[in-house]
């Protein structure tokens, strides 16, 4: 009755009190009422039944006594501001203090000021919601997002494993240890049948939420204890995760520390690393400090991390395997040793840092000449090694024909263009398999004339350090890289005094043009001085001076050559008339000169060879004939005429009048051949010199 009369006398006021009372008591969300001193003066039934705090004896107490999670300076500051300004605060996130007994909780607090017209501010109304599950879900999503960005940033196995450990701590675990099978580190993956036998697991990644606890950390690369390996064997064999939870933190810590926190963690999660049908290793997650055990959501997150990391590890394993195969292939295709040569003294160095196929070659040529070759393919890996082997074989075959340097590059260019055109018809091939873009520098040095002929296909020219002069780049017309453009190359000849040092290297070590080339030459000049030092010592100095600024992802190839000269005591040359009488004169001069050189044992054989070659020149040429003898590691006989027709070796029949000269020459000599000259040709032959006679007068 009284209520009805009050509502009739003041219907608005009665309606507000009734509605607000019903709203406060029936609201499903916990509500708390605080006075202006932040003491609890009321709460609804929802707060009593399922609120975030125990409310027995809480009325009249401050936040610090009944809501310890909200007893924080930042929360009190927010509530004081709401009281002062009247502006409501919504969704303020608060984390309760973490302890060994109480897991951390995440709460959201909303507050608005309570007041009655004419009575002023009466207090605050609070709503508190426990969003711990949502917070943990958000953390898990953050871990997955970070894993997608950070894991697999490199193609190295150990850094990839460490990235998994870094991403999972502290979002998923307090301690993470990543173990990889020893065979995976070598680029192999064990077969499923081998998982039942003795396994060797090595630590590849470790992270702890407390770095100070690292005294118990496993050593990177260390082998997992055999007893633990046996424990995880069934996980690797069955490829199923293992979840161990339920022990209290106090019971776990009572077991003491070990090398790994097997006994210190109350929650333990082990997940195999599997990719593409193979098992690569194991990742272990521990919670020795966080009292919350692992749950099924954590297990799903660990599985996602393991699957993503396993794919990245397998990519790194495949890259490691390919790099190892490429290195082995490159080593087998490079020259096993550099032969000595009377034309030049050489020293070389090779800095392997990637799987590129950079190469150099020293090819003996006829007439005591030598070819120096440096090249760089455009690709990496196994294909680069195959390209290197093909280029070396092609250039070596063309060099044996005594072709000029520019013609060697032109023919190799045609070969590269044709092979790439054939491969381009197959859609499964990629641009990485192309040979086009290979650079090459081809030089030929003649110790008799002391001339060097150079040609370049997209490769920096060599540096020439003449005695007493500063180093300088050789003036070489640089043509397009092999397989690019029209493939027209030009050569240049330059005379080199005896003792000149030629520096040939790939573009990684020395760039001929652009900013810093003068600085490179100055640094190179310092490394070359003094030039009379042993060439191996100079090579080390040059390498230190050039390797500091090289690209660490590419190989460095360095070849040094100090030139020698063959003087008159080792070379004899005569010009003979184109007349049959010249054959006898050639024999007589050859016999006399060989006796002067102390090569009497070769007089008969050399006379027969000279007679046949000069007779051939008289028969098929018209101009004067030049005969030259060179005493090198072998006795070299050269006959030059003005005929451009190259002789052909054939088997003469019994009734043939001609055709036996070259057949006799090939049987009496070690090797013979023909090379083109500016005018005409030269037929040469080599006779083996008896031991001890090559260097005697």
XYZ file of C-alpha atoms in Angstrom:
697
model
C 0.000 0.000 0.000
C 2.707 2.475 0.962
C 4.607 1.632 -2.172
C 1.521 2.100 -4.235
C 0.814 5.437 -2.632
C 4.395 6.585 -3.178
C 4.229 5.635 -6.810
C 0.863 7.408 -7.144
C 2.183 10.549 -5.453
C 5.473 10.501 -7.465
C 5.104 7.945 -10.274
C 8.475 8.797 -11.887
C 10.529 8.246 -8.728
C 8.747 5.017 -7.815
C 9.210 3.632 -11.306
C 12.983 4.398 -11.268
C 13.540 2.691 -7.938
C 11.632 -0.391 -9.010
C 13.379 -0.695 -12.356
C 16.841 -0.063 -10.934
C 16.262 -2.523 -8.122
C 15.187 -5.205 -10.557
C 18.111 -4.405 -12.844
C 20.626 -4.683 -10.003
C 19.257 -7.928 -8.595
C 18.448 -9.717 -11.865
C 21.477 -8.664 -13.948
C 23.398 -11.838 -14.999
C 26.706 -9.997 -14.891
C 28.466 -9.472 -11.546
C 27.977 -5.901 -10.290
C 29.750 -4.250 -7.387
C 28.894 -0.929 -5.744
C 31.635 1.157 -4.113
C 31.330 4.351 -2.116
C 33.461 7.417 -2.748
C 36.253 5.891 -0.606
C 36.248 2.783 -2.824
C 34.765 0.556 -0.091
C 32.385 -2.200 -1.108
C 28.804 -1.305 -0.096
C 26.800 -3.696 -2.274
C 26.803 -6.436 -4.884
C 24.213 -8.415 -6.763
C 23.393 -12.122 -6.723
C 25.486 -12.784 -9.847
C 28.563 -11.463 -8.052
C 27.835 -13.703 -5.074
C 27.310 -16.807 -7.205
C 29.951 -16.565 -9.910
C 31.990 -13.487 -9.347
C 35.722 -13.203 -9.643
C 36.263 -12.649 -5.901
C 35.122 -14.214 -2.595
C 32.641 -11.798 -0.965
C 32.227 -13.248 2.522
C 32.891 -10.416 4.943
C 33.752 -8.095 2.096
C 31.163 -5.359 2.767
C 32.739 -2.190 4.035
C 36.249 -3.219 3.005
C 38.521 -1.532 0.445
C 39.748 -3.086 -2.773
C 42.942 -4.372 -1.176
C 40.939 -6.602 1.185
C 38.288 -8.180 -1.007
C 39.593 -7.807 -4.563
C 43.332 -8.398 -4.444
C 43.578 -8.629 -8.203
C 42.208 -5.084 -8.470
C 44.412 -3.715 -5.724
C 46.705 -1.956 -8.122
C 47.743 1.658 -8.377
C 46.716 1.919 -11.998
C 43.202 0.535 -11.255
C 42.713 2.841 -8.287
C 43.843 5.776 -10.415
C 41.222 4.906 -13.046
C 38.468 4.631 -10.431
C 39.435 7.946 -8.811
C 39.317 9.601 -12.200
C 35.808 8.224 -12.836
C 34.681 9.628 -9.468
C 36.194 13.010 -10.233
C 35.138 13.468 -13.852
C 32.061 11.290 -14.206
C 33.457 9.786 -17.421
C 32.882 6.048 -17.460
C 35.831 3.647 -17.941
C 35.201 0.496 -19.950
C 37.298 -2.571 -20.714
C 40.310 -1.780 -18.531
C 42.465 -4.945 -18.653
C 44.151 -6.025 -15.437
C 46.452 -8.999 -14.812
C 46.423 -10.456 -11.342
C 49.828 -11.144 -9.740
C 51.379 -14.477 -10.663
C 52.575 -16.881 -8.012
C 53.547 -20.493 -7.680
C 50.160 -21.318 -6.119
C 47.822 -18.993 -8.016
C 47.810 -18.829 -11.788
C 47.751 -15.434 -13.377
C 44.277 -14.182 -14.302
C 43.258 -11.476 -16.735
C 40.243 -9.323 -15.803
C 38.451 -6.510 -17.583
C 36.981 -3.750 -15.386
C 34.296 -1.223 -16.313
C 33.191 1.556 -13.922
C 30.661 4.410 -13.961
C 29.799 7.005 -11.361
C 26.608 6.787 -9.228
C 24.865 9.939 -8.123
C 21.411 11.353 -7.265
C 20.298 14.819 -8.251
C 20.749 17.150 -5.320
C 22.663 14.560 -3.248
C 25.975 14.658 -5.205
C 28.278 11.683 -5.918
C 27.350 8.549 -4.056
C 29.968 6.084 -5.394
C 30.810 3.773 -8.261
C 29.336 0.755 -9.980
C 31.804 -1.879 -11.179
C 31.549 -4.796 -13.568
C 34.416 -7.295 -13.506
C 34.803 -10.066 -16.089
C 37.367 -12.858 -16.118
C 38.800 -13.000 -19.694
C 41.741 -15.275 -18.944
C 40.697 -17.835 -21.551
C 40.310 -15.169 -24.206
C 43.669 -13.698 -23.236
C 45.384 -17.065 -23.558
C 43.727 -17.622 -26.934
C 45.012 -14.237 -28.022
C 48.491 -15.154 -26.850
C 48.336 -18.421 -28.811
C 47.292 -16.558 -31.946
C 50.188 -14.169 -31.396
C 52.586 -17.094 -31.107
C 51.279 -18.548 -34.369
C 51.577 -15.168 -36.069
C 55.149 -14.725 -34.872
C 55.998 -18.261 -35.935
C 54.843 -17.583 -39.479
C 57.029 -14.492 -39.649
C 60.142 -15.536 -37.728
C 60.594 -19.287 -38.203
C 62.306 -20.219 -41.452
C 64.000 -16.895 -42.115
C 67.156 -18.743 -43.148
C 68.082 -22.033 -44.752
C 70.230 -23.137 -41.822
C 69.080 -25.934 -39.532
C 70.378 -24.632 -36.203
C 69.058 -21.035 -36.572
C 65.666 -22.421 -37.619
C 65.500 -24.623 -34.522
C 66.505 -21.679 -32.340
C 63.739 -19.562 -33.884
C 61.170 -22.142 -32.739
C 62.552 -21.968 -29.187
C 62.477 -18.154 -29.223
C 58.905 -17.973 -30.531
C 57.424 -20.482 -28.071
C 58.848 -18.854 -24.897
C 57.024 -17.457 -22.942
C 53.847 -17.619 -25.034
C 53.557 -21.400 -24.802
C 56.197 -22.688 -22.393
C 58.750 -21.609 -19.822
C 61.486 -23.755 -21.349
C 61.753 -25.070 -24.905
C 64.401 -27.488 -26.171
C 64.637 -28.466 -29.837
C 66.523 -31.692 -30.591
C 67.433 -32.641 -34.160
C 68.629 -36.018 -35.383
C 72.336 -36.074 -36.117
C 71.745 -37.329 -39.659
C 69.527 -34.308 -40.387
C 72.408 -31.968 -39.563
C 74.376 -33.705 -42.316
C 71.556 -33.272 -44.808
C 70.115 -36.796 -44.562
C 66.845 -38.049 -43.110
C 66.618 -41.464 -41.410
C 64.397 -44.154 -42.837
C 61.352 -45.219 -40.793
C 62.963 -48.594 -40.093
C 66.020 -46.985 -38.483
C 63.962 -45.204 -35.814
C 63.811 -48.372 -33.746
C 67.584 -48.550 -33.448
C 70.078 -46.351 -31.670
C 69.284 -42.689 -32.273
C 71.516 -39.672 -31.846
C 69.646 -36.491 -30.937
C 71.563 -33.216 -30.745
C 70.371 -29.982 -29.165
C 69.802 -27.369 -31.886
C 67.770 -24.782 -29.964
C 67.130 -23.739 -26.349
C 65.256 -20.934 -24.634
C 64.301 -20.367 -20.983
C 61.963 -17.699 -19.641
C 64.552 -16.983 -16.925
C 67.984 -16.547 -18.565
C 69.625 -16.731 -15.136
C 68.593 -20.381 -15.022
C 70.839 -21.107 -18.002
C 73.379 -22.953 -15.855
C 71.231 -26.011 -16.430
C 70.806 -25.355 -20.145
C 71.845 -28.106 -22.556
C 74.896 -27.369 -24.666
C 74.168 -26.440 -28.256
C 75.144 -29.458 -30.328
C 75.259 -31.676 -27.253
C 73.900 -35.208 -27.454
C 70.738 -36.055 -25.549
C 71.209 -38.561 -22.752
C 70.642 -42.164 -23.906
C 68.001 -42.766 -21.229
C 65.992 -39.780 -22.426
C 66.479 -40.834 -26.026
C 64.944 -44.223 -25.214
C 62.055 -42.444 -23.492
C 61.238 -40.473 -26.616
C 61.886 -43.262 -29.075
C 58.235 -44.283 -29.283
C 57.248 -40.645 -29.906
C 59.519 -40.547 -32.936
C 58.512 -44.005 -34.127
C 54.753 -43.448 -33.694
C 54.947 -39.725 -34.583
C 52.545 -38.889 -31.769
C 52.850 -36.101 -29.206
C 53.260 -36.806 -25.492
C 51.433 -34.647 -22.911
C 52.380 -35.028 -19.238
C 50.549 -32.826 -16.738
C 49.078 -33.196 -13.285
C 52.016 -32.995 -10.882
C 52.048 -30.048 -8.550
C 54.844 -27.483 -8.870
C 56.069 -28.362 -5.366
C 56.348 -32.073 -6.228
C 58.141 -31.307 -9.455
C 60.688 -29.002 -7.846
C 61.372 -31.525 -5.089
C 63.055 -33.860 -7.597
C 65.914 -31.381 -8.150
C 67.624 -30.001 -11.253
C 69.040 -32.051 -14.096
C 70.681 -31.233 -17.408
C 67.188 -30.710 -18.810
C 64.162 -29.817 -16.642
C 62.679 -33.301 -16.782
C 62.239 -33.331 -13.014
C 61.666 -29.636 -12.360
C 58.636 -29.158 -14.613
C 55.166 -30.175 -13.500
C 53.926 -29.882 -17.106
C 55.762 -31.461 -19.999
C 54.894 -31.614 -23.689
C 56.953 -33.483 -26.344
C 56.084 -33.237 -30.050
C 57.932 -34.934 -32.942
C 59.180 -32.869 -35.885
C 57.862 -34.593 -39.003
C 57.837 -33.353 -42.594
C 57.364 -34.974 -45.994
C 57.130 -38.448 -44.532
C 60.356 -38.203 -42.524
C 61.154 -37.633 -38.854
C 63.634 -34.838 -38.241
C 63.730 -34.519 -34.467
C 61.819 -33.608 -31.355
C 60.710 -30.428 -29.583
C 60.103 -30.425 -25.828
C 58.086 -27.818 -23.932
C 58.255 -27.444 -20.128
C 56.477 -25.358 -17.479
C 58.578 -25.408 -14.322
C 57.599 -21.848 -13.328
C 54.027 -21.396 -14.572
C 51.531 -23.333 -12.366
C 48.991 -23.755 -15.183
C 49.328 -27.184 -16.833
C 49.241 -27.735 -20.565
C 45.787 -28.310 -22.035
C 44.435 -29.505 -25.361
C 44.648 -25.998 -26.830
C 48.325 -25.883 -25.946
C 48.754 -29.295 -27.530
C 47.165 -28.067 -30.771
C 49.373 -24.969 -30.750
C 52.496 -27.069 -30.174
C 51.476 -29.311 -33.058
C 51.072 -26.340 -35.406
C 54.447 -24.942 -34.387
C 56.082 -28.341 -34.851
C 54.561 -28.847 -38.308
C 55.587 -25.401 -39.523
C 59.086 -25.717 -38.091
C 59.522 -29.233 -39.484
C 58.841 -27.984 -43.019
C 61.360 -25.190 -42.545
C 63.889 -27.636 -41.119
C 63.371 -29.996 -44.020
C 63.906 -27.152 -46.478
C 67.112 -26.303 -44.646
C 68.097 -29.973 -44.696
C 67.531 -30.211 -48.442
C 69.518 -27.033 -48.951
C 72.326 -28.412 -46.793
C 72.305 -31.632 -48.770
C 72.321 -29.831 -52.105
C 75.116 -27.563 -50.936
C 77.163 -30.559 -49.775
C 76.603 -32.393 -53.053
C 77.465 -29.239 -54.979
C 80.658 -28.798 -52.985
C 81.695 -32.398 -53.596
C 80.841 -32.081 -57.279
C 82.725 -28.802 -57.586
C 85.777 -30.234 -55.852
C 85.776 -33.202 -58.207
C 85.425 -30.972 -61.274
C 88.083 -28.450 -60.312
C 91.696 -29.270 -61.205
C 93.095 -31.519 -58.451
C 96.486 -29.803 -58.719
C 97.957 -26.958 -60.700
C 100.715 -28.187 -63.028
C 104.027 -26.368 -63.125
C 104.948 -24.508 -66.296
C 108.091 -22.888 -67.665
C 106.153 -19.913 -69.036
C 104.675 -18.759 -65.732
C 104.899 -19.409 -62.033
C 101.418 -19.606 -60.515
C 99.773 -19.400 -57.121
C 96.088 -19.587 -56.443
C 93.534 -19.412 -53.653
C 89.887 -20.314 -53.392
C 87.479 -18.965 -50.764
C 84.391 -21.193 -50.589
C 81.422 -19.549 -48.937
C 78.465 -20.633 -51.054
C 77.677 -23.141 -53.785
C 78.781 -21.072 -56.739
C 80.778 -22.651 -59.531
C 83.576 -20.110 -60.014
C 86.648 -21.712 -61.532
C 90.114 -21.137 -62.915
C 92.271 -23.191 -65.251
C 95.907 -23.306 -66.341
C 96.104 -25.024 -69.740
C 99.475 -25.844 -71.375
C 99.504 -24.974 -75.075
C 101.851 -25.693 -77.924
C 105.037 -23.694 -78.361
C 105.653 -23.450 -74.568
C 102.645 -21.127 -74.294
C 100.082 -21.275 -71.511
C 96.409 -20.295 -71.242
C 95.043 -18.786 -68.013
C 91.269 -18.949 -67.614
C 88.925 -17.542 -64.946
C 85.123 -17.898 -65.096
C 81.944 -17.445 -63.094
C 78.526 -19.024 -63.861
C 75.330 -17.078 -63.083
C 73.683 -19.826 -61.027
C 74.319 -21.473 -57.676
C 74.205 -24.988 -56.319
C 74.503 -28.216 -58.259
C 73.614 -26.516 -61.520
C 76.532 -24.125 -61.079
C 78.868 -27.071 -60.586
C 77.522 -28.757 -63.718
C 77.884 -25.503 -65.660
C 81.448 -25.140 -64.417
C 82.307 -28.671 -65.514
C 80.793 -28.102 -68.944
C 82.572 -24.780 -69.421
C 85.918 -26.214 -68.365
C 85.533 -29.170 -70.720
C 84.489 -27.000 -73.659
C 87.233 -24.423 -73.164
C 89.840 -27.133 -72.627
C 88.820 -28.875 -75.860
C 88.911 -25.636 -77.851
C 92.243 -24.669 -76.299
C 93.749 -27.926 -77.551
C 92.923 -26.759 -81.096
C 95.172 -23.705 -80.574
C 92.352 -21.321 -81.435
C 92.813 -17.604 -80.705
C 91.217 -16.396 -77.444
C 88.453 -14.436 -79.173
C 87.502 -17.465 -81.271
C 87.458 -19.710 -78.202
C 84.934 -17.367 -76.544
C 82.842 -17.116 -79.710
C 82.552 -20.885 -80.032
C 81.713 -21.313 -76.349
C 79.098 -18.562 -76.751
C 77.512 -20.483 -79.623
C 77.537 -23.679 -77.567
C 75.887 -21.986 -74.570
C 73.246 -20.357 -76.763
C 72.386 -23.645 -78.450
C 72.198 -25.676 -75.243
C 70.003 -23.087 -73.492
C 67.723 -22.901 -76.507
C 67.279 -26.677 -76.395
C 66.507 -26.665 -72.664
C 64.035 -23.779 -73.005
C 61.752 -26.047 -75.019
C 61.111 -28.066 -71.857
C 58.611 -26.239 -69.619
C 59.860 -27.918 -66.449
C 63.223 -26.160 -66.722
C 63.682 -22.837 -64.980
C 65.893 -19.847 -65.577
C 68.187 -21.059 -62.801
C 69.300 -23.915 -65.030
C 70.542 -21.637 -67.790
C 74.195 -21.253 -68.677
C 73.637 -17.860 -70.238
C 75.338 -15.115 -68.315
C 78.543 -17.025 -67.573
C 81.515 -14.683 -67.556
C 84.956 -15.787 -68.697
C 88.427 -14.281 -69.101
C 90.762 -16.131 -71.472
C 94.438 -15.168 -71.723
C 97.368 -16.759 -73.592
C 100.964 -15.959 -72.700
C 103.918 -16.760 -74.992
C 107.252 -16.850 -73.129
C 109.232 -16.646 -76.377
C 107.697 -13.427 -77.703
C 106.712 -12.268 -74.166
C 103.299 -11.316 -75.485
C 99.984 -11.883 -73.779
C 96.738 -12.134 -75.758
C 93.549 -11.430 -73.799
C 89.813 -11.649 -74.480
C 86.903 -11.212 -72.072
C 83.256 -12.283 -72.044
C 81.638 -10.111 -69.389
C 84.558 -10.579 -67.002
C 86.740 -7.869 -65.434
C 90.187 -7.618 -67.049
C 93.240 -8.779 -65.132
C 95.517 -6.499 -63.196
C 99.065 -6.285 -64.561
C 101.887 -5.394 -62.192
C 104.996 -4.814 -64.313
C 108.312 -4.661 -62.461
C 108.789 -1.169 -61.094
C 105.325 0.053 -62.148
C 102.096 0.471 -60.220
C 99.387 -2.148 -60.848
C 96.893 -1.270 -63.570
C 93.976 -2.935 -65.279
C 94.778 -4.375 -68.701
C 92.998 -2.625 -71.549
C 90.788 -5.484 -72.703
C 87.597 -5.044 -74.772
C 84.973 -6.627 -72.521
C 82.376 -8.398 -74.633
C 78.964 -9.705 -73.530
C 78.662 -12.606 -71.147
C 78.463 -16.030 -72.775
C 75.015 -16.654 -74.211
C 74.064 -12.952 -74.247
C 73.957 -10.721 -77.287
C 75.605 -11.549 -80.578
C 78.743 -13.001 -79.059
C 81.314 -10.919 -80.917
C 84.601 -10.710 -79.056
C 87.880 -8.974 -79.665
C 91.309 -9.713 -78.302
C 94.208 -7.453 -77.486
C 97.929 -8.148 -77.333
C 100.269 -6.621 -74.811
C 103.946 -7.190 -74.175
C 104.893 -8.200 -70.656
C 108.427 -7.887 -69.289
C 109.780 -10.891 -67.479
C 108.669 -10.845 -63.843
C 105.283 -9.255 -64.510
C 102.579 -10.461 -62.100
C 99.118 -11.034 -63.569
C 96.228 -10.961 -61.083
C 93.160 -12.833 -62.309
C 90.126 -13.125 -60.056
C 86.359 -13.254 -60.220
C 84.214 -10.082 -59.912
C 83.503 -10.853 -56.256
C 87.075 -9.961 -55.316
C 87.889 -7.212 -57.792
C 85.700 -4.902 -59.868
C 87.388 -3.091 -62.715
C 85.057 -0.122 -62.966
C 82.925 2.017 -60.736
C 83.373 3.631 -57.382
C 86.339 2.314 -55.434
C 88.390 0.876 -58.332
C 91.289 3.242 -57.653
C 91.147 2.312 -53.993
C 91.218 -1.363 -54.961
C 94.290 -0.847 -57.129
C 96.043 1.037 -54.341
C 95.245 -1.720 -51.857
C 96.369 -4.316 -54.385
C 99.640 -2.469 -54.987
C 100.417 -2.523 -51.275
C 99.742 -6.265 -51.159
C 102.033 -6.971 -54.137
C 105.066 -5.153 -52.794
C 107.776 -6.324 -52.862
C 107.223 -8.316 -56.052
C 110.314 -10.482 -55.679
C 108.785 -12.359 -52.728
C 107.590 -15.961 -53.112
C 104.383 -15.933 -55.114
C 102.478 -17.935 -52.472
C 103.278 -15.255 -49.910
C 102.098 -12.539 -52.292
C 98.904 -14.518 -52.925
C 98.098 -14.531 -49.205
C 98.689 -10.782 -48.956
C 96.505 -10.058 -51.986
C 93.760 -12.278 -50.640
C 93.726 -10.455 -47.301
C 93.558 -7.120 -49.090
C 90.700 -8.057 -51.425
C 88.619 -10.486 -49.366
C 87.621 -7.922 -46.719
C 85.009 -6.298 -48.948
C 83.801 -9.312 -50.897
C 80.239 -10.594 -50.877
C 80.138 -13.320 -48.198
C 77.521 -15.265 -50.177
C 79.804 -15.849 -53.188
C 83.020 -17.736 -53.708
C 86.309 -15.945 -54.177
C 88.754 -17.155 -56.835
C 92.255 -15.698 -57.096
C 94.982 -16.704 -59.569
C 98.428 -15.083 -59.697
C 100.922 -15.707 -62.514
C 104.498 -14.404 -62.664
C 105.797 -14.411 -66.229
C 109.065 -15.969 -67.366
C 110.860 -15.590 -70.684
C 112.653 -18.133 -72.846
C 115.832 -16.481 -74.150
C 118.222 -17.340 -76.951
C 119.835 -20.123 -74.963
C 116.603 -22.084 -75.164
C 115.174 -20.960 -78.515
C 116.669 -21.352 -82.000
C 114.979 -20.064 -85.158
C 115.911 -20.054 -88.864
C 114.242 -18.878 -92.065
C 114.656 -21.364 -94.922
C 113.981 -20.947 -98.645
C 111.048 -22.781 -100.181
C 113.295 -25.247 -101.980
C 113.916 -29.003 -101.578
C 117.503 -28.164 -100.721
C 116.195 -26.573 -97.496
C 115.342 -30.020 -96.121
C 118.995 -31.015 -95.786
C 119.940 -27.617 -94.368
C 117.162 -27.940 -91.765
C 118.433 -31.375 -90.708
C 122.022 -30.134 -90.451
C 121.124 -27.121 -88.282
C 118.889 -29.198 -86.070
C 121.575 -31.816 -85.445
C 124.227 -29.227 -84.642
C 122.002 -27.253 -82.276
C 120.796 -30.296 -80.385
C 124.390 -31.359 -79.752
C 125.136 -27.864 -78.442
C 122.158 -28.229 -76.071
C 123.358 -31.607 -74.876
C 120.464 -33.471 -76.472
C 122.465 -35.874 -78.642
C 120.034 -38.690 -77.826
C 117.319 -36.852 -79.747
C 119.362 -36.010 -82.847
C 118.180 -38.890 -85.016
C 114.493 -38.665 -84.118
C 114.416 -34.873 -84.342
C 116.164 -34.944 -87.748
C 113.539 -37.314 -89.147
C 110.675 -35.176 -87.823
C 112.226 -31.935 -89.116
C 112.836 -33.540 -92.519
C 109.207 -34.670 -92.832
C 107.711 -31.341 -91.678
C 109.961 -29.171 -93.865
C 109.334 -31.445 -96.851
C 105.597 -31.046 -96.286
C 105.983 -27.247 -96.158
C 108.031 -27.156 -99.371
C 105.431 -29.247 -101.157
C 102.291 -27.315 -100.122
C 103.465 -23.697 -99.641
C 105.107 -21.028 -101.756
C 106.837 -18.555 -99.439
C 109.792 -18.858 -97.077
C 109.712 -21.480 -94.326
C 110.551 -20.823 -90.686
C 112.000 -23.553 -88.466
C 112.073 -23.048 -84.687
C 113.379 -25.264 -81.874
C 112.348 -24.621 -78.291
C 113.920 -26.432 -75.349
C 111.252 -26.527 -72.648
C 110.083 -29.489 -70.569
C 110.092 -31.163 -74.007
C 111.862 -30.436 -77.271
C 109.421 -28.470 -79.420
C 109.841 -28.453 -83.196
C 107.835 -25.871 -85.164
C 107.649 -25.392 -88.916
C 105.731 -22.365 -90.196
C 104.716 -21.667 -93.815
C 102.290 -19.379 -95.636
C 99.763 -22.068 -96.535
C 96.468 -21.957 -94.669
C 95.630 -25.569 -95.517
C 95.848 -27.735 -92.436
C 97.359 -31.186 -92.999
C 95.268 -34.256 -92.278
C 96.641 -37.419 -90.795
C 95.669 -40.478 -92.843
C 96.740 -44.054 -93.189
C 98.897 -44.404 -96.329
C 98.488 -47.489 -98.483
C 101.449 -49.582 -99.659
C 101.404 -48.122 -103.178
C 100.917 -44.453 -102.118
C 103.674 -42.020 -103.051
C 102.687 -39.487 -100.411
C 100.933 -39.254 -97.026
C 103.494 -40.938 -94.799
C 105.116 -37.795 -93.344
C 102.545 -36.986 -90.669
C 102.076 -40.659 -89.871
C 105.806 -40.987 -89.168
C 105.739 -37.746 -87.135
C 102.843 -38.935 -84.968
C 104.647 -42.192 -84.209
C 107.970 -40.600 -83.294
C 106.667 -37.716 -81.146
C 104.772 -37.396 -77.894
C 102.141 -35.203 -79.538
C 101.787 -32.948 -82.542
C 99.310 -30.461 -83.926
C 98.583 -27.439 -86.055
C 97.790 -23.854 -85.152
C 96.801 -20.945 -87.307
C 99.037 -17.921 -87.607
C 98.293 -14.402 -88.766
C 99.473 -15.582 -92.169
C 99.642 -19.286 -92.765
C 99.998 -22.061 -90.223
C 102.458 -23.749 -87.895
C 102.894 -27.494 -87.558
C 104.453 -28.415 -84.235
C 105.656 -31.588 -82.582
C 107.066 -32.427 -79.152
C 109.773 -34.925 -78.268
C 110.286 -36.124 -74.719
C 113.567 -34.905 -73.218
C 115.588 -37.420 -71.185
C 115.614 -36.815 -67.431
C 118.164 -34.198 -66.414
C 118.652 -32.888 -69.936
C 115.816 -30.361 -70.032
C 117.536 -27.827 -67.843
C 121.154 -28.478 -68.945
C 122.949 -26.351 -71.524
